Amino acid sequence: MQFDYFVPTKILFGKGQLSNLHSQKLPGKKALIVISSGKSTRSNGYLSRVEMQLDLAGVSHAVFDKILPNPIKSHVMEGAALARSEGCDFVVGLGGGSSIDAAKAIAVMATNEGDYWDYISGGSGQRKPVPNDPLPIVAITTTAGTGTEADPWTVTTKEDTNEKIGFGYEKTFPVLSIVDPDLMLTVPPHLTAYQGFDALFHSTEGYLAKTADPISDLFALKAIELVGKSLAKAVADGTNEAARADVALANTLSGMVESLSSCTSEHSLEHALSAFHHELPHGAGLIMISKAYYTHFANTHACDERMIAMAKALGKTDASSAMDFVQALCDLQSACGVAELKMSDYGIDGANLEKYADNARQTMGGLFLADPVRLSREDSIRILQESFR
């Protein structure tokens, strides 16, 4: 019964909250707005709405629009250089998890010398302390997947070495986040599903992790309940505002779970897959390995009570065994139309799965320490083998 609670982000949650951005106390006078390289942020009018809100607040702005679905280090460095040259004193991450994650990393490098990988603690990172505080970060999420609006974490790939590694500390929490479900109504069904399962796994992992505490448990179980209740509805009908709000709240709560507890090796294993195959959506990769991953822990009987609690939260109210959670998870994946995803469709080599298992340990081995029971190299390879098709 001893834990720390620290989630310092002010969050505006709910329908229409983007329209209140201009009335907030913003952390600077010129913003670098970080968005993806895709068309949706502009075509859906989200960028112009944010620019209008900043104009109303008397804040000037520049735009960096190169972020990929799996953000890469070279774009972090390029965005940071633009922030410095434009004289930006804060960063706005607008879009999905990739844009907000990249905004955090850009905020770090806008105020610090050297290379971003100097400050990364996994893989080939140099593990240096960050000497200067990053620029303040405002997060405006248009998806419900990563929870990055409520946590300090950012994931970036060093493309020349296929290292996809998380980073973050208390200074990379957003100072202000807007979670407006209206901005999520345009997300297509398959991405709604991928992102929703990413949010779900942040909570299931955080609930099973050795780092779980009473507060993270509350947030995790509520998030799992909301995903079980509403994700399939949001996938089936993206205009269902109540379902969108439920999944958005689940996502934000899951970000808090990540802040207070930890992800586990499930995320390390998936990061290894998408580090080599950038076109693989993170949530899709998690779905692919999830059945084998949670079956493994069910068979260890190391966390039966917690897996039963998760099954009940997910909607299987008569759950009595750890495998009931696995069944509830598979049922939800079927309901969302994502049960048949294939690694082979993304170029993953089924004959060489050892390299992904090894990469997971080399780059994000720390998350293996949070597992409820030790996951060996052989276990990791077997999980990937059982997941491959």
Coordinates of C-alpha atoms in Angstrom, one line a residue, residues 75-383:
H75 CA 11.7 13.7 -38.4
V76 CA 12.1 14.4 -34.7
M77 CA 15.4 16.2 -35.4
E78 CA 13.9 18.0 -38.4
G79 CA 10.9 19.2 -36.4
A80 CA 13.1 20.4 -33.6
A81 CA 15.2 22.4 -36.0
L82 CA 12.1 24.0 -37.4
A83 CA 10.9 24.9 -33.9
R84 CA 14.1 26.6 -33.2
S85 CA 14.3 28.5 -36.5
E86 CA 10.7 29.6 -36.2
G87 CA 11.2 30.8 -32.6
C88 CA 8.4 28.5 -31.2
D89 CA 8.1 28.4 -27.5
F90 CA 5.7 25.5 -27.2
V91 CA 4.5 22.5 -29.3
V92 CA 1.0 21.3 -30.2
G93 CA 0.6 17.7 -31.1
L94 CA -2.5 17.4 -33.2
G95 CA -3.7 14.0 -34.4
G96 CA -3.2 10.4 -33.3
G97 CA -0.6 9.0 -31.0
S98 CA 2.2 9.3 -33.6
S99 CA 1.8 13.1 -33.9
I100 CA 1.5 13.7 -30.2
D101 CA 4.4 11.3 -29.5
A102 CA 6.5 13.1 -32.1
A103 CA 5.6 16.5 -30.6
K104 CA 6.9 15.4 -27.2
A105 CA 10.2 14.2 -28.8
I106 CA 10.5 17.4 -30.8
A107 CA 9.9 19.4 -27.7
V108 CA 12.9 17.7 -26.1
M109 CA 15.2 18.3 -29.0
A110 CA 14.1 21.9 -29.6
T111 CA 15.9 22.8 -26.3
N112 CA 18.8 20.3 -26.2
E113 CA 21.9 19.7 -28.2
G114 CA 23.1 16.5 -29.9
D115 CA 21.0 13.7 -31.2
Y116 CA 17.7 12.4 -29.8
W117 CA 19.2 9.0 -29.3
D118 CA 21.7 10.5 -26.9
Y119 CA 18.9 10.5 -24.3
I120 CA 17.3 7.1 -25.1
S121 CA 18.0 4.4 -22.4
G122 CA 17.4 1.3 -24.4
G123 CA 19.3 -0.4 -27.3
S124 CA 22.0 1.8 -28.8
G125 CA 20.8 4.8 -26.8
Q126 CA 23.5 6.8 -24.9
R127 CA 21.4 7.1 -21.7
K128 CA 22.4 10.7 -21.1
P129 CA 20.3 12.9 -18.8
V130 CA 18.3 15.6 -20.5
P131 CA 20.0 18.8 -19.5
N132 CA 17.3 21.4 -20.5
D133 CA 13.6 21.2 -19.9
P134 CA 11.7 20.5 -23.1
L135 CA 9.3 23.0 -24.6
P136 CA 5.7 22.8 -23.1
I137 CA 3.4 20.4 -24.9
V138 CA -0.3 20.7 -25.7
A139 CA -1.9 17.5 -27.0
I140 CA -5.1 17.4 -29.1
T141 CA -6.0 13.9 -29.9
T142 CA -8.1 12.9 -32.9
T143 CA -7.9 9.1 -32.1
A144 CA -8.5 6.8 -29.1
G145 CA -5.5 4.5 -29.0
T146 CA -2.3 5.5 -27.3
G147 CA -3.3 7.5 -24.2
T148 CA -0.4 9.8 -24.9
E149 CA -2.5 12.8 -24.0
A150 CA -2.4 11.6 -20.4
D151 CA 1.1 10.2 -20.1
P152 CA 4.7 11.3 -20.6
W153 CA 5.7 8.5 -23.1
T154 CA 6.7 8.9 -26.7
V155 CA 7.8 6.1 -29.0
T156 CA 10.2 6.7 -31.9
T157 CA 12.0 4.4 -34.4
K158 CA 15.7 4.9 -35.2
E159 CA 15.3 3.8 -38.8
D160 CA 18.9 2.8 -39.6
T161 CA 19.0 0.2 -36.7
N162 CA 15.3 -0.9 -36.5
E163 CA 15.1 0.2 -32.9
K164 CA 11.6 1.3 -31.8
I165 CA 12.0 2.6 -28.2
G166 CA 9.9 4.5 -25.7
F167 CA 11.1 7.5 -23.9
G168 CA 9.6 9.9 -21.4
Y169 CA 9.9 11.5 -18.0
E170 CA 7.9 13.9 -15.9
K171 CA 8.8 16.9 -18.1
T172 CA 7.2 15.3 -21.2
F173 CA 3.7 15.2 -19.8
P174 CA 1.5 17.5 -21.8
V175 CA 0.6 20.6 -19.8
L176 CA -2.8 20.7 -21.5
S177 CA -4.7 18.0 -23.4
I178 CA -8.0 18.2 -25.3
V179 CA -10.0 15.0 -25.8
D180 CA -12.9 15.9 -28.0
P181 CA -14.8 12.7 -29.2
D182 CA -16.2 14.8 -32.1
L183 CA -12.7 14.7 -33.6
M184 CA -12.8 10.9 -33.7
L185 CA -16.0 10.5 -35.7
T186 CA -14.1 10.3 -39.0
V187 CA -11.7 7.5 -38.0
P188 CA -12.4 4.5 -40.3
P189 CA -13.6 1.2 -38.7
H190 CA -10.3 -0.8 -39.0
L191 CA -8.3 2.0 -37.4
T192 CA -10.9 2.5 -34.7
A193 CA -10.4 -1.2 -33.9
Y194 CA -6.6 -1.1 -33.9
Q195 CA -6.5 2.0 -31.8
G196 CA -9.2 0.7 -29.3
F197 CA -7.2 -2.5 -28.7
D198 CA -4.1 -0.5 -28.1
A199 CA -5.9 1.4 -25.4
L200 CA -7.3 -1.9 -24.0
F201 CA -3.8 -3.4 -23.8
H202 CA -2.4 -0.4 -22.0
S203 CA -4.9 -1.2 -19.3
T204 CA -4.6 -5.0 -19.3
E205 CA -0.9 -4.8 -19.2
G206 CA -0.9 -2.1 -16.5
Y207 CA -3.3 -4.2 -14.4
L208 CA -1.2 -7.3 -14.7
A209 CA 2.2 -5.6 -14.2
K210 CA 4.1 -5.8 -11.0
T211 CA 4.0 -2.0 -10.9
A212 CA 0.2 -1.9 -10.5
D213 CA -1.2 0.0 -7.6
P214 CA -4.7 0.7 -6.2
I215 CA -5.2 3.8 -8.3
S216 CA -4.0 2.4 -11.6
D217 CA -6.2 -0.6 -10.9
L218 CA -9.3 1.6 -10.7
F219 CA -8.5 3.3 -14.0
A220 CA -7.5 0.0 -15.7
L221 CA -10.7 -1.9 -14.8
K222 CA -12.9 1.1 -15.8
A223 CA -11.1 1.4 -19.1
I224 CA -11.4 -2.3 -19.8
E225 CA -15.2 -2.1 -19.0
L226 CA -15.6 0.9 -21.4
V227 CA -13.8 -0.9 -24.3
G228 CA -15.8 -4.0 -23.7
K229 CA -19.0 -2.0 -23.7
S230 CA -18.5 0.3 -26.7
L231 CA -15.5 -0.5 -29.0
A232 CA -17.5 -2.9 -31.2
K233 CA -20.3 -0.3 -31.4
A234 CA -17.8 2.4 -32.5
V235 CA -16.3 0.1 -35.1
A236 CA -19.8 -0.7 -36.5
D237 CA -21.0 2.9 -36.5
G238 CA -18.4 5.6 -36.3
T239 CA -21.0 8.2 -35.9
N240 CA -22.2 6.7 -32.6
E241 CA -21.2 9.6 -30.3
A242 CA -21.8 7.8 -27.1
A243 CA -19.6 4.8 -28.1
R244 CA -16.9 7.2 -29.3
A245 CA -17.0 9.0 -26.0
D246 CA -16.7 5.8 -24.1
V247 CA -13.7 4.6 -26.1
A248 CA -12.1 8.1 -25.8
L249 CA -12.5 8.0 -22.1
A250 CA -11.1 4.4 -22.0
N251 CA -8.1 5.7 -23.9
T252 CA -7.4 8.6 -21.6
L253 CA -7.8 6.4 -18.5
S254 CA -5.4 3.9 -20.1
G255 CA -2.9 6.7 -20.5
M256 CA -3.1 7.3 -16.8
V257 CA -2.6 3.6 -16.2
E258 CA 0.6 3.8 -18.3
S259 CA 1.7 6.8 -16.1
L260 CA 1.0 5.1 -12.8
S261 CA 1.8 1.5 -13.6
S262 CA 3.6 0.2 -16.7
C263 CA 3.2 -1.7 -19.9
T264 CA 4.6 -5.2 -20.0
S265 CA 6.5 -7.3 -22.6
E266 CA 3.5 -7.4 -24.9
H267 CA 4.4 -3.9 -26.0
S268 CA 8.1 -4.8 -26.4
L269 CA 7.3 -7.7 -28.6
E270 CA 5.0 -5.6 -30.9
H271 CA 7.5 -2.7 -31.1
A272 CA 10.0 -5.2 -32.5
L273 CA 7.6 -6.2 -35.2
S274 CA 6.7 -2.7 -36.3
A275 CA 10.3 -1.5 -35.9
F276 CA 11.2 -3.8 -38.9
H277 CA 7.9 -3.3 -40.6
H278 CA 6.9 0.3 -40.4
E279 CA 3.6 -0.2 -42.3
L280 CA 2.3 -2.4 -39.5
P281 CA -0.1 -0.4 -37.3
H282 CA 0.9 -0.8 -33.7
G283 CA -2.6 -1.8 -32.5
A284 CA -2.8 -4.4 -35.3
G285 CA 0.4 -5.9 -34.2
L286 CA -0.8 -6.1 -30.6
I287 CA -4.0 -7.8 -31.7
M288 CA -1.9 -10.4 -33.6
I289 CA 0.1 -11.5 -30.6
S290 CA -2.5 -11.0 -27.9
K291 CA -4.2 -14.4 -27.8
A292 CA -0.9 -16.4 -27.5
Y293 CA 0.5 -13.8 -25.1
Y294 CA -2.4 -13.8 -22.6
T295 CA -2.8 -17.6 -23.0
H296 CA 0.8 -18.0 -21.8
F297 CA 0.1 -16.0 -18.6
A298 CA -3.2 -17.8 -18.1
N299 CA -1.3 -21.1 -18.2
T300 CA 1.3 -19.9 -15.6
H301 CA -1.6 -19.3 -13.1
A302 CA 0.5 -16.4 -11.8
C303 CA -2.3 -13.9 -12.1
D304 CA -5.5 -15.8 -12.2
E305 CA -7.5 -13.5 -10.0
R306 CA -6.6 -10.5 -12.0
M307 CA -7.3 -12.1 -15.4
I308 CA -10.7 -13.2 -14.0
A309 CA -11.4 -9.6 -13.0
M310 CA -10.4 -8.4 -16.5
A311 CA -12.7 -10.9 -18.1
K312 CA -15.6 -9.7 -16.0
A313 CA -14.8 -6.1 -16.8
L314 CA -14.7 -7.0 -20.5
G315 CA -18.2 -8.3 -20.2
K316 CA -17.9 -12.0 -19.3
T317 CA -19.7 -11.6 -16.0
D318 CA -19.6 -15.3 -15.2
A319 CA -15.8 -15.6 -15.6
S320 CA -14.2 -18.1 -13.3
S321 CA -10.8 -18.9 -14.9
A322 CA -7.9 -16.9 -16.4
M323 CA -8.7 -18.4 -19.8
D324 CA -12.1 -16.7 -19.6
F325 CA -10.3 -13.4 -20.3
V326 CA -8.7 -14.9 -23.4
Q327 CA -12.1 -16.0 -24.6
A328 CA -13.6 -12.6 -23.9
L329 CA -10.7 -10.9 -25.7
C330 CA -11.1 -13.2 -28.8
D331 CA -14.9 -12.6 -28.8
L332 CA -14.3 -8.8 -28.9
Q333 CA -11.8 -9.1 -31.7
S334 CA -14.3 -11.1 -33.7
A335 CA -17.0 -8.5 -33.0
C336 CA -14.6 -5.8 -34.3
G337 CA -13.7 -7.7 -37.4
V338 CA -9.9 -8.0 -36.5
A339 CA -9.6 -11.7 -35.4
E340 CA -8.1 -12.8 -38.7
L341 CA -5.2 -10.4 -39.0
K342 CA -2.0 -12.0 -40.5
M343 CA 1.6 -11.1 -39.8
S344 CA 2.5 -12.4 -43.3
D345 CA 0.4 -9.7 -44.8
Y346 CA 2.9 -7.1 -43.5
G347 CA 6.0 -9.0 -44.7
I348 CA 6.9 -10.5 -41.3
D349 CA 9.1 -13.6 -41.8
G350 CA 7.7 -16.6 -40.0
A351 CA 11.0 -18.5 -40.4
N352 CA 13.0 -15.8 -38.6
L353 CA 10.9 -14.9 -35.5
E354 CA 13.9 -15.1 -33.2
K355 CA 15.2 -11.7 -34.5
Y356 CA 12.0 -10.0 -33.3
A357 CA 12.1 -11.7 -29.9
D358 CA 15.8 -10.7 -29.5
N359 CA 15.1 -7.1 -30.7
A360 CA 12.3 -6.8 -28.1
R361 CA 14.8 -7.5 -25.3
Q362 CA 17.6 -5.5 -26.7
T363 CA 15.5 -2.3 -27.2
M364 CA 12.8 -2.4 -24.6
G365 CA 13.9 -5.2 -22.2
G366 CA 12.9 -3.1 -19.2
L367 CA 9.2 -3.9 -19.8
F368 CA 9.9 -7.6 -19.3
L369 CA 10.8 -6.8 -15.7
A370 CA 7.2 -5.7 -15.2
D371 CA 5.7 -9.0 -16.3
P372 CA 3.7 -10.8 -13.6
V373 CA 6.1 -13.8 -14.1
R374 CA 9.3 -14.1 -16.0
L375 CA 8.9 -14.4 -19.8
S376 CA 12.0 -16.2 -21.2
R377 CA 13.5 -15.8 -24.7
E378 CA 12.0 -19.2 -25.5
D379 CA 8.6 -18.1 -24.3
S380 CA 8.8 -15.0 -26.4
I381 CA 9.7 -17.0 -29.5
R382 CA 6.9 -19.4 -28.9
I383 CA 4.3 -16.7 -28.5

